[in-house]
XYZ file of C-alpha atoms in Angstrom:
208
model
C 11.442 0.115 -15.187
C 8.791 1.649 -12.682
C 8.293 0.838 -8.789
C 4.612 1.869 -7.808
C 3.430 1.599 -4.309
C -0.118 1.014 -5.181
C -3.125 0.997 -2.973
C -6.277 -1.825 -3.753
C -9.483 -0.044 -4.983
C -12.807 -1.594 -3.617
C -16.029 -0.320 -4.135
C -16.955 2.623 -2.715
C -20.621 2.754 -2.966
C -22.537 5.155 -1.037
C -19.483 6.436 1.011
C -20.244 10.100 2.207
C -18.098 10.861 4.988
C -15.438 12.871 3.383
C -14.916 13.773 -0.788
C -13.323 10.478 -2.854
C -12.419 10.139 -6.142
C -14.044 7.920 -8.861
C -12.629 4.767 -9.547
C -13.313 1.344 -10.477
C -12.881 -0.941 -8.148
C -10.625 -4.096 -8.017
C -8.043 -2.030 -9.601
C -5.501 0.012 -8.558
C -4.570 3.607 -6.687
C -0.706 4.451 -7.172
C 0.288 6.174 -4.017
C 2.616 9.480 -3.950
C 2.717 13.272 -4.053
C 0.603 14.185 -6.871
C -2.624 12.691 -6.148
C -5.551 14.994 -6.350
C -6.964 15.687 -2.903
C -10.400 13.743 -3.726
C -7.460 10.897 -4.519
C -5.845 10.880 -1.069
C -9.355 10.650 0.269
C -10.169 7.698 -1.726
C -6.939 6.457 -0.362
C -7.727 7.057 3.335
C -11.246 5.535 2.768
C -9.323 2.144 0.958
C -7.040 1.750 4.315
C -9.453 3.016 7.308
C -11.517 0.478 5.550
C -8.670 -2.472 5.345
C -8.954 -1.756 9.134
C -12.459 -1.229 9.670
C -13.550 -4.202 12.284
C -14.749 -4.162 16.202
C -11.278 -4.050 17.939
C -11.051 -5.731 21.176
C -12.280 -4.057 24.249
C -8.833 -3.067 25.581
C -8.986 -0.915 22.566
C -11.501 2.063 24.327
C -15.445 1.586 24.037
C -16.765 1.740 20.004
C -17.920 4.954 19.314
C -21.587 5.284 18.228
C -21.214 8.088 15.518
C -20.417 7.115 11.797
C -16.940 8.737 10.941
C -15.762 7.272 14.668
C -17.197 4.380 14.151
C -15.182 4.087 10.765
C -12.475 5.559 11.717
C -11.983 3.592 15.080
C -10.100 0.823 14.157
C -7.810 2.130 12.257
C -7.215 5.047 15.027
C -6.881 1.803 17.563
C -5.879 -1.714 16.050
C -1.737 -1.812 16.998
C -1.471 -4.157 13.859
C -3.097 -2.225 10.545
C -3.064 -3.199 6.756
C -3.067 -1.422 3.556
C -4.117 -4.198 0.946
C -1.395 -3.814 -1.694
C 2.424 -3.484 -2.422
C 5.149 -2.214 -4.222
C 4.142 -3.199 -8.501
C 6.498 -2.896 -10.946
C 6.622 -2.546 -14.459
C 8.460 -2.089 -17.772
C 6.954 1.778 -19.044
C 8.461 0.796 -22.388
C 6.166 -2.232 -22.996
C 3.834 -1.822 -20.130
C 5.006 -5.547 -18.407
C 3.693 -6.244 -15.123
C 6.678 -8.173 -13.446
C 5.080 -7.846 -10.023
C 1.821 -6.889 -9.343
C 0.345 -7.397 -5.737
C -1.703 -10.477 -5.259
C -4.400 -11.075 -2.658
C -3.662 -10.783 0.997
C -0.032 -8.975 0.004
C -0.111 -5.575 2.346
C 1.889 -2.309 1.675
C 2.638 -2.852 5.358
C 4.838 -5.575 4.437
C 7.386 -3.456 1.743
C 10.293 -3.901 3.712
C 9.924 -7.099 2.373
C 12.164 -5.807 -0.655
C 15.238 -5.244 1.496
C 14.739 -8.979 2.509
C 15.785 -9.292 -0.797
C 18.365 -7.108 -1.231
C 20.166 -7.356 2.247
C 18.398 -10.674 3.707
C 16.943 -13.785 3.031
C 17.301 -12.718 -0.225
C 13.385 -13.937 -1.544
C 10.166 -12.362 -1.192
C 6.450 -13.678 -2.072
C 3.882 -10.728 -2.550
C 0.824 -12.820 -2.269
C -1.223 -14.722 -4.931
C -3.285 -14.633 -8.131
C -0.810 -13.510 -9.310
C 2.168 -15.115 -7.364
C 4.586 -12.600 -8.035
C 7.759 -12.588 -6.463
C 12.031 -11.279 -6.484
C 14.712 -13.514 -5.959
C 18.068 -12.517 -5.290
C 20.784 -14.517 -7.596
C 23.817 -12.980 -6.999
C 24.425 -9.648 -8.486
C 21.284 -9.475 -9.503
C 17.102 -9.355 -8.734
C 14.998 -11.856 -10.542
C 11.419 -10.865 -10.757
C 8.549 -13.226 -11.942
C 4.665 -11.926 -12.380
C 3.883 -15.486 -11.246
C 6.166 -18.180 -10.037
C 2.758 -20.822 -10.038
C 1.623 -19.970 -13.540
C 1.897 -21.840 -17.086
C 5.257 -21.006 -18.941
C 5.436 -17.600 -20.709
C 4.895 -15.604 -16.809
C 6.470 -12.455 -17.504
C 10.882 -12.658 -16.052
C 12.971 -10.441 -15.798
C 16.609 -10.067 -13.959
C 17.926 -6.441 -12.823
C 20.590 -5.578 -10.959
C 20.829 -5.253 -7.819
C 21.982 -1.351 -7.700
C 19.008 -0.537 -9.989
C 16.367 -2.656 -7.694
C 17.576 -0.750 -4.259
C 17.317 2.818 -5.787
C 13.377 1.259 -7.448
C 12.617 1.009 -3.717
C 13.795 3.743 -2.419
C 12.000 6.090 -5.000
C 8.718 3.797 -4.262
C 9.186 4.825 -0.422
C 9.691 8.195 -1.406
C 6.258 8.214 -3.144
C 4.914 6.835 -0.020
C 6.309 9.309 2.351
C 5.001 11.593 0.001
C 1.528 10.362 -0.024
C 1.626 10.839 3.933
C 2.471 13.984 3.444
C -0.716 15.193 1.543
C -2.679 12.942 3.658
C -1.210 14.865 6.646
C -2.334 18.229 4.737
C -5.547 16.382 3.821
C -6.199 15.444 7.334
C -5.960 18.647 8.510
C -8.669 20.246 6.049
C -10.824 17.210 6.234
C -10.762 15.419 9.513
C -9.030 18.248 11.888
C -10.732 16.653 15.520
C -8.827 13.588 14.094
C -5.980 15.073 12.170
C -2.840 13.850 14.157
C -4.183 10.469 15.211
C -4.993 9.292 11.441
C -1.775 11.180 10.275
C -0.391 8.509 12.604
C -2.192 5.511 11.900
C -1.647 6.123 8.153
C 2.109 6.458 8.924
C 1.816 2.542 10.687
C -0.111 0.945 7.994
C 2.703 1.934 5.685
C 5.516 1.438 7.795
C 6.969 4.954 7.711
C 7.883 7.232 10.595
C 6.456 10.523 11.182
C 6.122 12.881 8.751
C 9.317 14.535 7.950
């Protein structure tokens, strides 16, 4: 069984303010430490873009050049997202048992230890309506707890589910730590500030 922190791909058409990858969109962009550096920019693109509204004016006057003006609400907004989640999957068979649904943020992943140490349920958005349930000793997963019988189940233990998401926020503290690299290379007037805001749309600390 795999735990993916994966990243929602939307078009990208016509985007020229630092290198991305190709990708299709309404897919998805697994997050961790061996991305490609054209990757990690797709990946900054996909969450400067989650964030990429007029904040309020207590937020510092809107820049007028392009990469501030794309940049600024992501380098300003105290609440950001990161459309996506945490998907897992059986590599033997290539089951989905959770796969982010609409409106499900990789901002939210603490959501897991909810599960494991909380309330003891977690919803990860919808179409699909995936979500883990904690019976006991151990985690049950469903793809989609709203679709027709035959949505992919499957119960784990509880031991194997906490050490899934801790190697899933592994990946993502190593995915900040290219983008920190990346950053640097790429955006080095803006380096520590999106190092930052990258670091609060996931819900990791600094940069170890």
């Amino acid at each position: 069984m795999v735990m993916q922190p994966v990243l929602e791909i939307v078009a990208a058409d016509d985007f020229a303010l630092w290198p991305v990858g190709e990708h299709e969109p309404y897919g998805y962009l697994v997050l961790d430490g061996a991305l490609t550096p054209a990757d990690v920019g797709t990946a900054v693109m996909l969450i400067a873009e989650c964030n990429d509204f007029e904040p309020e004016e207590e937020h510092g006057p809107y820049p007028t050049d392009p990469l501030g003006t794309f940049l600024h609400g992501l380098l300003t907004m105290p609440d950001l997202l990161a459309a996506g989640g945490f998907r897992v999957t059986d590599n033997a068979t290539d089951t989905v048992f959770v796969e982010p649904g609409c409106c499900n943020g990789l901002e939210t992943w603490r959501d897991w230890l909810e599960v494991l140490d909380g309330t003891g349920c977690a919803y990860f958005g919808h179409n699909p309506s995936s979500a883990a349930e904690r019976v006991g000793d151990t985690v049950r997963l469903t793809l989609d707890v709203y679709g027709e019988d035959g949505s992919p189940v499957v119960e784990l233990p509880v031991d194997q589910v906490r050490t899934l998401v801790t190697g899933a926020q592994q990946d993502l503290q190593n995915f900040l730590g290219l983008a920190g690299t990346w950053a640097e290379q790429h955006l080095p007037a803006h380096a520590p500030a999106v190092t930052a805001a990258l670091a609060r749309a996931l819900d990791l600390g600094p940069v170890r």
